CSV table of C-alpha atoms in Angstrom, one decimal:
chain,number,residue,atom,x,y,z
A,3,UNK,CA,-20.7,-24.1,-5.4
A,4,UNK,CA,-17.9,-26.3,-6.8
A,5,UNK,CA,-16.4,-29.4,-5.1
A,6,UNK,CA,-12.7,-30.6,-5.5
A,7,UNK,CA,-12.1,-33.2,-7.9
A,8,UNK,CA,-8.5,-34.5,-8.1
A,9,UNK,CA,-6.4,-35.7,-10.4
A,10,UNK,CA,-3.9,-38.6,-10.0
A,11,UNK,CA,-0.1,-38.5,-9.3
A,12,UNK,CA,-0.2,-40.7,-12.7
A,13,UNK,CA,-1.6,-37.6,-14.4
A,14,UNK,CA,0.7,-35.3,-12.7
A,15,UNK,CA,3.5,-37.5,-13.9
A,16,UNK,CA,2.3,-37.5,-17.4
A,17,UNK,CA,2.1,-33.9,-17.3
A,18,UNK,CA,5.5,-33.7,-16.0
A,19,UNK,CA,6.8,-36.2,-19.1
A,20,UNK,CA,4.8,-33.8,-21.5
A,21,UNK,CA,6.9,-30.9,-20.3
A,22,UNK,CA,9.9,-32.9,-21.0
A,23,UNK,CA,10.6,-33.5,-17.4
A,24,UNK,CA,12.1,-37.0,-16.3
A,25,UNK,CA,10.5,-39.4,-13.8
A,26,UNK,CA,13.7,-39.2,-11.4
A,27,UNK,CA,13.0,-35.8,-10.2
A,28,UNK,CA,13.7,-34.4,-6.7
A,29,UNK,CA,10.6,-33.4,-4.7
A,30,UNK,CA,10.7,-29.8,-5.6
A,31,UNK,CA,11.3,-30.0,-9.3
A,32,UNK,CA,8.5,-32.7,-9.4
A,33,UNK,CA,6.6,-30.4,-7.5
A,34,UNK,CA,7.0,-27.7,-10.2
A,35,UNK,CA,5.7,-30.2,-12.8
A,36,UNK,CA,3.0,-31.1,-11.4
A,37,UNK,CA,2.2,-27.5,-10.9
A,38,UNK,CA,2.4,-26.8,-14.5
A,39,UNK,CA,0.0,-30.1,-15.1
A,40,UNK,CA,-2.4,-28.6,-12.6
A,41,UNK,CA,-2.2,-25.1,-14.3
A,42,UNK,CA,-3.2,-27.0,-17.4
A,43,UNK,CA,-6.3,-28.0,-16.0
A,44,UNK,CA,-9.6,-26.1,-15.9
A,45,UNK,CA,-9.4,-25.9,-12.0
A,46,UNK,CA,-10.1,-23.1,-9.9
A,47,UNK,CA,-7.6,-20.2,-10.0
A,48,UNK,CA,-8.4,-19.3,-6.1
A,49,UNK,CA,-5.7,-18.4,-3.9
A,50,UNK,CA,-5.6,-20.1,-0.4
A,51,UNK,CA,-6.0,-18.5,2.8
A,52,UNK,CA,-3.7,-19.5,5.6
A,53,UNK,CA,-5.1,-19.6,9.3
A,54,UNK,CA,-3.4,-19.6,12.5
A,55,UNK,CA,-5.1,-22.1,15.0
A,56,UNK,CA,-5.5,-20.4,17.9
A,57,UNK,CA,-4.8,-23.3,20.5
A,58,UNK,CA,-1.1,-22.3,20.2
A,59,UNK,CA,-2.0,-18.8,22.1
A,60,UNK,CA,-4.1,-19.9,24.7
A,61,UNK,CA,-1.6,-18.3,27.2
A,62,UNK,CA,-2.6,-15.0,26.0
A,63,UNK,CA,-5.8,-12.9,25.0
A,64,UNK,CA,-7.2,-12.8,21.7
A,65,UNK,CA,-6.1,-9.0,20.9
A,66,UNK,CA,-2.6,-10.2,21.3
A,67,UNK,CA,-2.7,-13.6,19.4
A,68,UNK,CA,-4.5,-11.6,16.4
A,69,UNK,CA,-1.8,-9.0,16.3
A,70,UNK,CA,0.9,-11.7,16.3
A,71,UNK,CA,-1.0,-13.4,13.5
A,72,UNK,CA,-1.3,-10.4,11.5
A,73,UNK,CA,2.2,-9.6,12.1
A,74,UNK,CA,3.4,-12.8,10.7
A,75,UNK,CA,1.4,-12.8,7.4
A,76,UNK,CA,-1.6,-15.1,8.4
A,77,UNK,CA,-4.8,-14.4,6.6
A,78,UNK,CA,-7.1,-15.5,9.3
A,79,UNK,CA,-7.7,-17.5,12.8
A,80,UNK,CA,-9.0,-20.8,13.3
A,81,UNK,CA,-10.7,-19.6,16.6
A,82,UNK,CA,-11.3,-22.4,19.7
A,83,UNK,CA,-14.9,-22.2,20.6
A,84,UNK,CA,-14.6,-24.8,23.0
A,85,UNK,CA,-13.6,-25.9,26.7
A,86,UNK,CA,-10.6,-24.0,27.8
A,87,UNK,CA,-10.5,-21.9,24.2
A,88,UNK,CA,-10.7,-18.4,23.6
A,89,UNK,CA,-14.3,-18.4,23.4
A,90,UNK,CA,-16.1,-20.4,25.9
A,91,UNK,CA,-19.3,-22.3,24.7
A,92,UNK,CA,-21.6,-21.0,27.4
A,93,UNK,CA,-20.3,-17.4,26.5
A,94,UNK,CA,-20.5,-18.2,22.5
A,95,UNK,CA,-23.4,-15.7,22.1
A,96,UNK,CA,-21.7,-12.6,23.7
A,97,UNK,CA,-18.0,-13.3,23.5
A,98,UNK,CA,-17.9,-14.8,20.0
A,99,UNK,CA,-19.3,-11.6,18.3
A,100,UNK,CA,-16.5,-9.8,20.5
A,101,UNK,CA,-14.0,-12.1,19.4
A,102,UNK,CA,-14.5,-11.6,15.6
A,103,UNK,CA,-14.4,-7.8,16.0
A,104,UNK,CA,-10.9,-8.1,17.8
A,105,UNK,CA,-9.8,-10.0,14.6
A,106,UNK,CA,-11.4,-7.9,12.2
A,107,UNK,CA,-10.1,-4.9,13.8
A,108,UNK,CA,-6.5,-5.9,13.0
A,109,UNK,CA,-7.3,-6.7,9.3
A,110,UNK,CA,-7.6,-10.5,9.7
A,111,UNK,CA,-10.9,-12.6,9.3
A,112,UNK,CA,-12.0,-15.7,11.4
A,113,UNK,CA,-12.0,-18.3,8.9
A,114,UNK,CA,-13.7,-21.1,11.1
A,115,UNK,CA,-14.2,-22.1,14.7
A,116,UNK,CA,-12.8,-25.2,16.4
A,117,UNK,CA,-15.5,-26.9,18.5
A,118,UNK,CA,-16.1,-29.8,20.8
A,119,UNK,CA,-19.3,-30.8,18.9
A,120,UNK,CA,-19.8,-34.3,18.1
A,121,UNK,CA,-23.5,-34.7,17.5
A,122,UNK,CA,-26.7,-32.2,18.1
A,123,UNK,CA,-26.9,-33.1,21.6
A,124,UNK,CA,-23.2,-31.6,22.3
A,125,UNK,CA,-23.7,-28.8,25.0
A,126,UNK,CA,-24.4,-25.5,23.3
A,127,UNK,CA,-24.2,-27.1,19.6
A,128,UNK,CA,-27.1,-24.8,18.3
A,129,UNK,CA,-26.2,-21.7,20.1
A,130,UNK,CA,-22.7,-21.8,18.6
A,131,UNK,CA,-23.8,-22.8,14.9
A,132,UNK,CA,-26.7,-20.2,15.3
A,133,UNK,CA,-24.0,-17.3,16.4
A,134,UNK,CA,-21.6,-18.1,14.0
A,135,UNK,CA,-24.0,-18.0,11.0
A,136,UNK,CA,-25.0,-14.3,12.3
A,137,UNK,CA,-21.3,-13.5,12.1
A,138,UNK,CA,-20.6,-14.9,8.6
A,139,UNK,CA,-18.5,-17.9,9.7
A,140,UNK,CA,-19.1,-20.6,7.4
A,141,UNK,CA,-17.1,-23.3,8.7
A,142,UNK,CA,-16.4,-25.4,12.0
A,143,UNK,CA,-14.5,-28.2,13.1
A,144,UNK,CA,-16.2,-31.1,14.9
A,145,UNK,CA,-15.4,-34.8,15.5
A,146,UNK,CA,-13.6,-37.1,18.1
A,147,UNK,CA,-15.8,-40.0,17.4
A,148,UNK,CA,-13.9,-43.5,18.4
A,149,UNK,CA,-14.5,-47.2,17.6
A,150,UNK,CA,-15.9,-49.3,20.9
A,151,UNK,CA,-14.3,-52.6,21.3
A,152,UNK,CA,-16.8,-55.6,20.5
A,153,UNK,CA,-19.2,-54.8,17.7
A,154,UNK,CA,-18.1,-55.1,14.1
A,155,UNK,CA,-16.6,-51.8,12.6
A,156,UNK,CA,-19.3,-51.9,9.5
A,157,UNK,CA,-22.1,-52.3,12.0
A,158,UNK,CA,-20.5,-49.3,14.2
A,159,UNK,CA,-20.3,-47.2,11.1
A,160,UNK,CA,-24.1,-47.9,10.0
A,161,UNK,CA,-25.2,-47.0,13.5
A,162,UNK,CA,-23.3,-43.5,13.3
A,163,UNK,CA,-25.2,-42.5,10.3
A,164,UNK,CA,-28.5,-41.2,11.7
A,165,UNK,CA,-26.5,-39.2,14.1
A,166,UNK,CA,-24.4,-37.7,11.5
A,167,UNK,CA,-27.2,-37.1,9.2
A,168,UNK,CA,-29.1,-35.1,12.2
A,169,UNK,CA,-25.8,-32.9,12.6
A,170,UNK,CA,-25.8,-32.4,8.9
A,171,UNK,CA,-29.3,-31.4,9.0
A,172,UNK,CA,-28.6,-28.8,11.9
A,173,UNK,CA,-25.9,-27.5,9.8
A,174,UNK,CA,-28.2,-27.0,6.9
A,175,UNK,CA,-30.4,-25.0,8.9
A,176,UNK,CA,-27.7,-22.6,10.3
A,177,UNK,CA,-25.9,-22.7,6.6
A,178,UNK,CA,-22.8,-23.9,7.9
A,179,UNK,CA,-20.3,-26.6,7.1
A,180,UNK,CA,-19.1,-28.8,9.9
A,181,UNK,CA,-15.5,-30.4,9.0
A,182,UNK,CA,-14.8,-33.4,10.8
A,183,UNK,CA,-10.9,-33.4,12.0
A,184,UNK,CA,-9.1,-36.5,10.9
A,185,UNK,CA,-6.8,-38.0,13.4
A,186,UNK,CA,-4.7,-40.7,13.6
A,187,UNK,CA,-4.3,-43.4,16.1
A,188,UNK,CA,-5.9,-46.4,17.4
A,189,UNK,CA,-9.9,-46.6,17.1
A,190,UNK,CA,-10.0,-43.1,15.8
A,191,UNK,CA,-13.0,-42.9,13.5
A,192,UNK,CA,-11.6,-40.9,10.4
A,193,UNK,CA,-7.9,-42.3,10.8
A,194,UNK,CA,-8.1,-44.4,7.5
A,195,UNK,CA,-10.3,-41.5,6.0
A,196,UNK,CA,-12.5,-44.2,4.0
A,197,UNK,CA,-14.5,-45.2,7.2
A,198,UNK,CA,-15.4,-41.2,7.4
A,199,UNK,CA,-16.2,-41.2,3.8
A,200,UNK,CA,-18.4,-44.0,4.2
A,201,UNK,CA,-20.3,-42.0,6.9
A,202,UNK,CA,-20.8,-38.9,4.8
A,203,UNK,CA,-20.8,-39.9,1.2
A,204,UNK,CA,-24.5,-39.6,0.5
A,205,UNK,CA,-24.7,-36.3,2.4
A,206,UNK,CA,-24.6,-33.0,1.1
A,207,UNK,CA,-20.8,-31.6,1.3
A,208,UNK,CA,-22.0,-28.0,1.8
A,209,UNK,CA,-22.9,-29.0,5.2
A,210,UNK,CA,-21.0,-31.7,6.4
A,211,UNK,CA,-17.4,-33.0,5.2
A,212,UNK,CA,-13.7,-33.2,6.1
A,213,UNK,CA,-11.2,-31.2,7.7
A,214,UNK,CA,-8.4,-33.4,6.2
A,215,UNK,CA,-5.3,-33.3,8.3
A,216,UNK,CA,-2.3,-34.1,5.9
A,217,UNK,CA,-0.1,-34.9,8.9
A,218,UNK,CA,-2.4,-37.6,10.3
A,219,UNK,CA,-3.2,-38.7,6.9
A,220,UNK,CA,0.5,-39.6,6.3
A,221,UNK,CA,1.0,-41.4,9.3
A,222,UNK,CA,-2.0,-43.6,8.4
A,223,UNK,CA,-1.1,-44.2,4.9
A,224,UNK,CA,2.7,-43.1,4.2
A,225,UNK,CA,3.4,-45.4,1.2
A,226,UNK,CA,0.9,-44.0,-0.8
A,227,UNK,CA,-2.1,-44.6,0.9
A,228,UNK,CA,-2.2,-40.6,1.9
A,229,UNK,CA,-2.7,-40.0,-1.8
A,230,UNK,CA,-5.5,-42.3,-2.2
A,231,UNK,CA,-7.1,-41.1,0.9
A,232,UNK,CA,-6.5,-37.5,-0.4
A,233,UNK,CA,-8.3,-38.1,-3.8
A,234,UNK,CA,-11.3,-40.0,-1.9
A,235,UNK,CA,-12.0,-37.3,0.4
A,236,UNK,CA,-12.1,-35.0,-2.7
A,237,UNK,CA,-15.5,-33.8,-2.9
A,238,UNK,CA,-15.6,-34.1,0.8
A,239,UNK,CA,-12.7,-32.0,1.6
A,240,UNK,CA,-13.8,-28.8,3.0
A,241,UNK,CA,-10.7,-27.9,5.3
A,242,UNK,CA,-7.0,-28.7,5.3
A,243,UNK,CA,-5.0,-29.0,8.4
A,244,UNK,CA,-1.1,-28.8,8.0
A,245,UNK,CA,1.5,-30.3,10.4
A,246,UNK,CA,4.8,-32.4,9.7
A,247,UNK,CA,5.9,-35.2,11.5
A,248,UNK,CA,8.8,-38.0,11.4
A,249,UNK,CA,9.3,-41.6,12.6
A,250,UNK,CA,12.0,-41.8,15.2
A,251,UNK,CA,14.7,-44.3,15.2
A,252,UNK,CA,13.3,-47.6,17.1
A,253,UNK,CA,15.5,-48.1,20.2
A,254,UNK,CA,16.5,-51.7,20.9
A,255,UNK,CA,14.1,-53.6,22.9
A,256,UNK,CA,11.2,-51.0,22.2
A,257,UNK,CA,7.9,-52.3,22.1
A,258,UNK,CA,5.7,-51.5,19.0
A,259,UNK,CA,3.1,-50.0,21.4
A,260,UNK,CA,5.5,-47.1,22.4
A,261,UNK,CA,6.6,-46.4,18.7
A,262,UNK,CA,4.7,-43.3,17.8
A,263,UNK,CA,5.3,-40.6,15.3
A,264,UNK,CA,7.1,-37.3,16.7
A,265,UNK,CA,5.8,-34.0,15.3
A,266,UNK,CA,8.3,-31.8,14.0
A,267,UNK,CA,8.7,-28.1,12.1
A,268,UNK,CA,7.2,-28.0,8.6
A,269,UNK,CA,9.7,-29.1,6.1
A,270,UNK,CA,11.8,-31.3,8.4
A,271,UNK,CA,9.5,-34.5,8.5
A,272,UNK,CA,8.4,-37.0,5.9
A,273,UNK,CA,4.9,-35.2,4.8
A,274,UNK,CA,5.3,-34.3,1.1
A,275,UNK,CA,3.6,-30.9,1.1
A,276,UNK,CA,5.1,-30.5,-2.6
A,277,UNK,CA,2.9,-33.5,-3.9
A,278,UNK,CA,-0.2,-32.9,-1.7
A,279,UNK,CA,-0.4,-29.2,-2.8
A,280,UNK,CA,-0.2,-30.1,-6.3
A,281,UNK,CA,-3.3,-32.3,-6.0
A,282,UNK,CA,-4.9,-29.5,-4.4
A,283,UNK,CA,-4.3,-27.2,-6.8
A,284,UNK,CA,-5.8,-29.6,-9.5
A,285,UNK,CA,-9.2,-29.5,-7.5
A,286,UNK,CA,-11.7,-26.7,-6.8
A,287,UNK,CA,-10.8,-26.5,-2.9
A,288,UNK,CA,-11.5,-23.4,-1.5
A,289,UNK,CA,-11.7,-23.9,2.2
A,290,UNK,CA,-9.7,-22.8,5.0
A,291,UNK,CA,-6.3,-23.9,5.4
A,292,UNK,CA,-4.8,-24.1,8.8
A,293,UNK,CA,-1.3,-24.4,10.4
A,294,UNK,CA,-1.2,-26.7,13.4
A,295,UNK,CA,1.6,-26.6,15.8
A,296,UNK,CA,2.4,-29.8,17.7
A,297,UNK,CA,5.7,-30.4,18.3
A,298,UNK,CA,7.4,-30.1,21.8
A,299,UNK,CA,9.7,-27.4,21.3
A,300,UNK,CA,6.6,-25.0,22.2
A,301,UNK,CA,7.0,-26.5,25.6
A,302,UNK,CA,3.1,-26.9,26.3
A,303,UNK,CA,1.6,-24.3,24.3
A,304,UNK,CA,1.0,-26.9,21.8
A,305,UNK,CA,-1.2,-28.4,24.1
A,306,UNK,CA,-3.3,-25.4,25.0
A,307,UNK,CA,-1.4,-24.6,28.0
A,308,UNK,CA,-2.6,-21.2,29.6
A,309,UNK,CA,1.2,-20.2,30.6
A,310,UNK,CA,4.1,-19.7,28.5
A,311,UNK,CA,7.1,-21.6,29.2
A,312,UNK,CA,9.8,-20.4,26.5
A,313,UNK,CA,10.2,-16.6,25.4
A,314,UNK,CA,7.7,-15.3,23.2
A,315,UNK,CA,10.4,-14.3,20.6
A,316,UNK,CA,11.4,-18.0,20.6
A,317,UNK,CA,7.5,-19.1,19.8
A,318,UNK,CA,6.8,-16.6,17.5
A,319,UNK,CA,10.3,-17.4,15.3
A,320,UNK,CA,9.0,-21.3,15.2
A,321,UNK,CA,5.8,-20.1,13.9
A,322,UNK,CA,7.5,-17.9,11.4
A,323,UNK,CA,9.8,-20.7,10.1
A,324,UNK,CA,6.9,-23.1,9.5
A,325,UNK,CA,4.6,-20.4,7.8
A,326,UNK,CA,7.5,-19.6,5.6
A,327,UNK,CA,8.0,-23.2,4.8
A,328,UNK,CA,4.5,-23.6,3.7
A,329,UNK,CA,4.7,-19.9,1.5
A,330,UNK,CA,7.8,-21.5,-0.2
A,331,UNK,CA,5.5,-24.4,-1.2
A,332,UNK,CA,2.6,-22.7,-2.2
A,333,UNK,CA,4.3,-19.5,-4.2
A,334,UNK,CA,5.7,-21.9,-6.8
A,335,UNK,CA,2.3,-23.5,-7.4
A,336,UNK,CA,0.5,-20.0,-7.5
A,337,UNK,CA,-1.7,-20.8,-4.6
A,338,UNK,CA,-0.9,-17.7,-2.6
């Protein structure tokens, strides 16, 4: 199996110059030049498969969810197999096979599952992985590790390595890759990316890696830091999660501790999907790409509510808008 290797923005810009482009390109024009450079690389010609994260549809059953995803044009589902998910961990042996049958019946695949697994002691961890393997599911999401107050960061990271090594070994036994989902925020391990890289750099990326969330990565490193972290994550990047955000205007007297990013529709925020996917294009990445829907217009569905508080047609329209925005980025790069 090949693993992602990224070219730098400097190389992308060099490629743009070589084709006669100027350095003051607008984002869309820059992306086209980056795509031209990426095409010239001996990189993977693979097309990306887009998955709908099923958390947004906890208010309905999986059959309805899969039908909506198919009609919208998704390729697959990222299925919640966790507490309050579409599949409950304690019922995974019976309910996950049934769920896969439902999804495949409408012509989609289950590209990955999102779990509550943190380590090999997590409830039902081995049952989840064993069932996924039998069904041909090769990726799952794990994570949620946080720093504790007091001990030095480097000491905490060192202490976590045996826990993660053990999980990687369990993954290998079941031939499935555990992808740590990167979140931004205070005390979030994996937020800066470099700390997670230190934890997993000596482990086989076939069995343990990152589910790189470009929205959270941009929050943590908006002024170029996300580009560095994208390249650092390269060989460990086994999945990609997509969402967009903006920084709201700071109100007079507002405390910095209350100054938080606001999630928004894709293309309306500050995440540079054009440059990001030009980097992906220049790599051999071939994992699941998931669309996440976190902004408040979903009126609670974004948090996994079991009741829908807006018209279903309105929710579907918002999902379609985000999917179209991503298609508009990927199509010129020949990634779909």
